[in-house]
Amino acid sequence: MSTAPKPPHVHRALALVALLLLPLGHAVAAPPAPTEPSAQSRELLDLPIPTGPLMVQCLLGSSVTTYNPGLTDTPQNVTRNINSTYTLCANLLGTPLFLTAGSGTGDVPVPNASCQQAIEPPEPIQESFFWGDGGFTTVLFTQVGLRAKGTASEAVLIGTVTSGRFPNAVAMKTVTYVNGDPTQGCGQPGGLRELRGPSTLSLYLPTN
């Protein structure tokens, strides 16, 4: 069976994506098959990994979450602030788009928060990502998990784009914490005040 040749702009897009990913040692591969948890599951190893086509990938980033006052084992009212920056993002569908991105949640009050909130936030987390060309994407992360990654811990957040660019896309954000295990941070003087580490952000086409 013959295959129609790809238009020139498709070849250019594929070439640009290859140039972006090869120096980083990454390849765009199909995500693994999803597990079968319930819709509200927060099991650390059973998050439903997105399976739709990859739309946007930000491989070079960092994320910082701060708590004031620091989280302890005793519930108390705190404010949480999340900021992320991504120095290189690629739009893998349509016209090639290479951008920086930044995000911020502002100070969000979290009542009766304890160290458990660093592992299983009791409420969805909304984060808006601002692209280098002036556009934005707001994501509501509704499922959060934490898994071991060597000697570090990796947080995985999964949600949906609710407004802005790439509407209804499935979003997955990962943060590898390099400043300690959040499950042990409550034992520090003043409690757990900050979690930081390298971060990635991926947006997938919805499958339904």
mmCIF file of C-alpha atoms in Angstrom:
data_model
loop_
_atom_site.group_PDB
_atom_site.id
_atom_site.type_symbol
_atom_site.label_atom_id
_atom_site.label_comp_id
_atom_site.label_asym_id
_atom_site.label_seq_id
_atom_site.Cartn_x
_atom_site.Cartn_y
_atom_site.Cartn_z
ATOM 1 C CA MET A 1 0.000 0.000 0.000
ATOM 2 C CA SER A 2 1.463 3.383 -1.003
ATOM 3 C CA THR A 3 1.705 6.222 1.459
ATOM 4 C CA ALA A 4 1.142 9.847 0.474
ATOM 5 C CA PRO A 5 4.280 11.962 0.988
ATOM 6 C CA LYS A 6 4.281 14.197 4.055
ATOM 7 C CA PRO A 7 3.936 17.945 3.414
ATOM 8 C CA PRO A 8 7.187 19.923 3.762
ATOM 9 C CA HIS A 9 6.122 21.587 7.025
ATOM 10 C CA VAL A 10 5.672 18.159 8.639
ATOM 11 C CA HIS A 11 9.249 17.191 7.706
ATOM 12 C CA ARG A 12 10.513 20.472 9.190
ATOM 13 C CA ALA A 13 8.599 19.891 12.407
ATOM 14 C CA LEU A 14 9.974 16.360 12.785
ATOM 15 C CA ALA A 15 13.519 17.557 12.130
ATOM 16 C CA LEU A 16 13.275 20.344 14.722
ATOM 17 C CA VAL A 17 11.906 17.959 17.332
ATOM 18 C CA ALA A 18 14.767 15.541 16.658
ATOM 19 C CA LEU A 19 17.331 18.315 17.085
ATOM 20 C CA LEU A 20 15.743 19.295 20.391
ATOM 21 C CA LEU A 21 15.622 15.829 21.890
ATOM 22 C CA LEU A 22 18.825 14.174 20.681
ATOM 23 C CA PRO A 23 21.282 16.339 22.659
ATOM 24 C CA LEU A 24 19.289 15.682 25.805
ATOM 25 C CA GLY A 25 19.420 11.928 25.378
ATOM 26 C CA HIS A 26 15.620 11.641 25.270
ATOM 27 C CA ALA A 27 13.359 10.039 22.724
ATOM 28 C CA VAL A 28 9.646 10.536 22.243
ATOM 29 C CA ALA A 29 8.157 7.142 22.988
ATOM 30 C CA ALA A 30 4.615 6.005 23.581
ATOM 31 C CA PRO A 31 3.707 6.286 27.279
ATOM 32 C CA PRO A 32 3.328 2.951 29.096
ATOM 33 C CA ALA A 33 -0.092 1.355 29.344
ATOM 34 C CA PRO A 34 -2.179 2.813 32.160
ATOM 35 C CA THR A 35 -2.870 0.956 35.348
ATOM 36 C CA GLU A 36 -6.387 0.364 36.616
ATOM 37 C CA PRO A 37 -6.847 2.586 39.685
ATOM 38 C CA SER A 38 -10.115 4.296 40.513
ATOM 39 C CA ALA A 39 -10.627 7.857 39.263
ATOM 40 C CA GLN A 40 -9.785 9.349 42.673
ATOM 41 C CA SER A 41 -6.889 7.027 43.464
ATOM 42 C CA ARG A 42 -3.820 8.621 45.032
ATOM 43 C CA GLU A 43 -1.822 5.376 45.289
ATOM 44 C CA LEU A 44 1.819 6.347 44.924
ATOM 45 C CA LEU A 45 2.675 3.808 42.229
ATOM 46 C CA ASP A 46 -0.714 3.522 40.508
ATOM 47 C CA LEU A 47 -1.289 6.924 38.940
ATOM 48 C CA PRO A 48 -2.988 6.652 35.509
ATOM 49 C CA ILE A 49 -0.205 7.645 33.102
ATOM 50 C CA PRO A 50 -1.550 9.609 30.088
ATOM 51 C CA THR A 51 -1.768 7.605 26.861
ATOM 52 C CA GLY A 52 -2.769 10.201 24.250
ATOM 53 C CA PRO A 53 -0.364 11.637 21.645
ATOM 54 C CA LEU A 54 2.275 13.915 23.163
ATOM 55 C CA MET A 55 1.556 17.567 22.334
ATOM 56 C CA VAL A 56 4.039 19.632 24.368
ATOM 57 C CA GLN A 57 7.146 18.614 26.271
ATOM 58 C CA CYS A 58 9.236 20.744 28.630
ATOM 59 C CA LEU A 59 12.299 18.739 29.648
ATOM 60 C CA LEU A 60 14.455 21.420 31.275
ATOM 61 C CA GLY A 61 12.777 22.923 34.306
ATOM 62 C CA SER A 62 12.775 23.398 38.039
ATOM 63 C CA SER A 63 10.033 23.716 40.632
ATOM 64 C CA VAL A 64 9.932 25.128 44.179
ATOM 65 C CA THR A 65 7.139 24.627 46.718
ATOM 66 C CA THR A 66 7.281 26.639 49.933
ATOM 67 C CA TYR A 67 5.203 26.371 53.124
ATOM 68 C CA ASN A 68 4.825 29.157 55.677
ATOM 69 C CA PRO A 69 5.017 28.250 58.480
ATOM 70 C CA GLY A 70 6.795 24.961 57.866
ATOM 71 C CA LEU A 71 4.780 21.740 57.878
ATOM 72 C CA THR A 72 4.970 19.624 61.019
ATOM 73 C CA ASP A 73 3.119 16.571 62.281
ATOM 74 C CA THR A 74 0.675 18.891 64.064
ATOM 75 C CA PRO A 75 -2.100 20.308 61.814
ATOM 76 C CA GLN A 76 -1.986 24.102 61.446
ATOM 77 C CA ASN A 77 -2.980 26.795 58.960
ATOM 78 C CA VAL A 78 -0.224 27.436 56.402
ATOM 79 C CA THR A 79 0.220 29.131 53.028
ATOM 80 C CA ARG A 80 1.619 27.173 50.074
ATOM 81 C CA ASN A 81 3.345 28.696 47.063
ATOM 82 C CA ILE A 82 4.461 26.819 43.940
ATOM 83 C CA ASN A 83 6.724 28.307 41.258
ATOM 84 C CA SER A 84 8.127 26.516 38.217
ATOM 85 C CA THR A 85 10.341 27.598 35.321
ATOM 86 C CA TYR A 86 11.040 25.786 32.043
ATOM 87 C CA THR A 87 13.828 26.995 29.784
ATOM 88 C CA LEU A 88 12.899 24.970 26.691
ATOM 89 C CA CYS A 89 9.496 23.608 25.644
ATOM 90 C CA ALA A 90 8.597 22.066 22.285
ATOM 91 C CA ASN A 91 5.175 21.956 20.631
ATOM 92 C CA LEU A 92 5.275 18.553 18.942
ATOM 93 C CA LEU A 93 2.009 18.880 16.986
ATOM 94 C CA GLY A 94 1.222 21.487 14.364
ATOM 95 C CA THR A 95 3.566 24.407 13.827
ATOM 96 C CA PRO A 96 6.843 23.916 15.748
ATOM 97 C CA LEU A 97 6.921 26.170 18.797
ATOM 98 C CA PHE A 98 9.923 26.467 21.073
ATOM 99 C CA LEU A 99 9.287 28.517 24.194
ATOM 100 C CA THR A 100 10.244 29.170 27.751
ATOM 101 C CA ALA A 101 7.530 28.875 30.387
ATOM 102 C CA GLY A 102 7.002 29.926 33.976
ATOM 103 C CA SER A 103 4.267 29.325 36.508
ATOM 104 C CA GLY A 104 3.074 30.511 39.850
ATOM 105 C CA THR A 105 0.191 29.730 42.153
ATOM 106 C CA GLY A 106 0.594 32.678 44.488
ATOM 107 C CA ASP A 107 0.061 32.190 48.220
ATOM 108 C CA VAL A 108 -2.695 29.620 48.717
ATOM 109 C CA PRO A 109 -4.144 29.157 52.239
ATOM 110 C CA VAL A 110 -4.187 25.516 53.338
ATOM 111 C CA PRO A 111 -6.116 24.996 56.587
ATOM 112 C CA ASN A 112 -5.202 22.245 59.053
ATOM 113 C CA ALA A 113 -2.106 21.292 57.047
ATOM 114 C CA SER A 114 0.410 18.777 58.333
ATOM 115 C CA CYS A 115 3.385 16.993 56.839
ATOM 116 C CA GLN A 116 0.977 14.605 55.121
ATOM 117 C CA GLN A 117 -0.032 17.464 52.797
ATOM 118 C CA ALA A 118 3.430 17.323 51.197
ATOM 119 C CA ILE A 119 2.677 13.755 50.107
ATOM 120 C CA GLU A 120 -1.084 13.787 49.489
ATOM 121 C CA PRO A 121 -2.546 17.272 49.029
ATOM 122 C CA PRO A 122 -6.191 17.041 50.143
ATOM 123 C CA GLU A 123 -7.381 19.422 47.441
ATOM 124 C CA PRO A 124 -6.695 19.917 43.699
ATOM 125 C CA ILE A 125 -3.741 22.155 42.827
ATOM 126 C CA GLN A 126 -4.263 24.850 40.174
ATOM 127 C CA GLU A 127 -1.180 26.121 38.376
ATOM 128 C CA SER A 128 -0.984 28.587 35.468
ATOM 129 C CA PHE A 129 1.933 28.323 33.037
ATOM 130 C CA PHE A 130 2.891 31.486 31.153
ATOM 131 C CA TRP A 131 4.585 30.945 27.793
ATOM 132 C CA GLY A 132 7.365 33.109 26.429
ATOM 133 C CA ASP A 133 5.153 34.542 23.643
ATOM 134 C CA GLY A 134 2.535 35.840 26.082
ATOM 135 C CA GLY A 135 0.133 32.890 26.034
ATOM 136 C CA PHE A 136 -0.884 30.910 29.102
ATOM 137 C CA THR A 137 -2.138 27.482 30.103
ATOM 138 C CA THR A 138 -3.991 26.797 33.361
ATOM 139 C CA VAL A 139 -3.919 23.239 34.687
ATOM 140 C CA LEU A 140 -5.959 21.728 37.511
ATOM 141 C CA PHE A 141 -3.914 18.855 38.977
ATOM 142 C CA THR A 142 -6.322 16.423 40.661
ATOM 143 C CA GLN A 143 -4.081 13.394 41.256
ATOM 144 C CA VAL A 144 -0.729 13.465 43.038
ATOM 145 C CA GLY A 145 1.659 10.647 43.873
ATOM 146 C CA LEU A 146 5.136 10.246 45.322
ATOM 147 C CA ARG A 147 7.540 7.490 44.348
ATOM 148 C CA ALA A 148 11.129 6.594 45.088
ATOM 149 C CA LYS A 149 13.707 7.529 42.441
ATOM 150 C CA GLY A 150 17.095 6.252 43.499
ATOM 151 C CA THR A 151 18.085 8.166 46.619
ATOM 152 C CA ALA A 152 15.587 10.957 45.856
ATOM 153 C CA SER A 153 11.791 11.203 45.756
ATOM 154 C CA GLU A 154 9.739 12.065 42.674
ATOM 155 C CA ALA A 155 6.343 13.753 42.837
ATOM 156 C CA VAL A 156 3.974 13.097 39.929
ATOM 157 C CA LEU A 157 0.991 15.392 39.320
ATOM 158 C CA ILE A 158 -1.689 14.621 36.728
ATOM 159 C CA GLY A 159 -4.516 16.920 35.676
ATOM 160 C CA THR A 160 -6.328 18.686 32.846
ATOM 161 C CA VAL A 161 -5.920 22.018 31.062
ATOM 162 C CA THR A 162 -8.930 24.087 32.104
ATOM 163 C CA SER A 163 -8.251 27.352 30.238
ATOM 164 C CA GLY A 164 -5.823 29.060 27.901
ATOM 165 C CA ARG A 165 -3.694 27.330 25.291
ATOM 166 C CA PHE A 166 -4.122 23.568 24.663
ATOM 167 C CA PRO A 167 -7.645 23.303 26.203
ATOM 168 C CA ASN A 168 -8.659 19.908 27.643
ATOM 169 C CA ALA A 169 -5.151 18.484 27.215
ATOM 170 C CA VAL A 170 -4.008 15.998 29.852
ATOM 171 C CA ALA A 171 -1.079 17.379 31.853
ATOM 172 C CA MET A 172 1.637 15.496 33.722
ATOM 173 C CA LYS A 173 4.222 17.292 35.845
ATOM 174 C CA THR A 174 7.104 15.600 37.649
ATOM 175 C CA VAL A 175 9.409 17.075 40.280
ATOM 176 C CA THR A 176 12.445 15.224 41.633
ATOM 177 C CA TYR A 177 13.103 16.500 45.157
ATOM 178 C CA VAL A 178 16.823 16.999 45.703
ATOM 179 C CA ASN A 179 16.674 18.721 49.106
ATOM 180 C CA GLY A 180 15.482 15.783 51.163
ATOM 181 C CA ASP A 181 12.683 13.300 51.608
ATOM 182 C CA PRO A 182 9.389 15.133 52.245
ATOM 183 C CA THR A 183 8.304 12.310 54.549
ATOM 184 C CA GLN A 184 11.225 13.161 56.859
ATOM 185 C CA GLY A 185 11.296 16.940 56.478
ATOM 186 C CA CYS A 186 8.849 17.513 59.327
ATOM 187 C CA GLY A 187 11.563 16.549 61.796
ATOM 188 C CA GLN A 188 13.685 19.549 60.862
ATOM 189 C CA PRO A 189 13.730 22.631 63.112
ATOM 190 C CA GLY A 190 10.817 24.795 62.000
ATOM 191 C CA GLY A 191 9.264 21.951 60.033
ATOM 192 C CA LEU A 192 9.239 21.346 56.280
ATOM 193 C CA ARG A 193 9.528 24.794 54.681
ATOM 194 C CA GLU A 194 10.594 24.030 51.119
ATOM 195 C CA LEU A 195 10.686 21.321 48.470
ATOM 196 C CA ARG A 196 12.635 21.931 45.272
ATOM 197 C CA GLY A 197 14.138 20.072 42.344
ATOM 198 C CA PRO A 198 14.275 19.585 38.570
ATOM 199 C CA SER A 199 10.887 19.416 36.889
ATOM 200 C CA THR A 200 9.327 18.312 33.596
ATOM 201 C CA LEU A 201 5.955 19.150 32.087
ATOM 202 C CA SER A 202 4.142 17.158 29.391
ATOM 203 C CA LEU A 203 0.784 17.828 27.728
ATOM 204 C CA TYR A 204 -1.093 15.042 25.919
ATOM 205 C CA LEU A 205 -4.101 15.028 23.616
ATOM 206 C CA PRO A 206 -7.132 13.671 25.515
ATOM 207 C CA THR A 207 -8.152 10.148 24.547
ATOM 208 C CA ASN A 208 -11.897 10.715 24.941
#
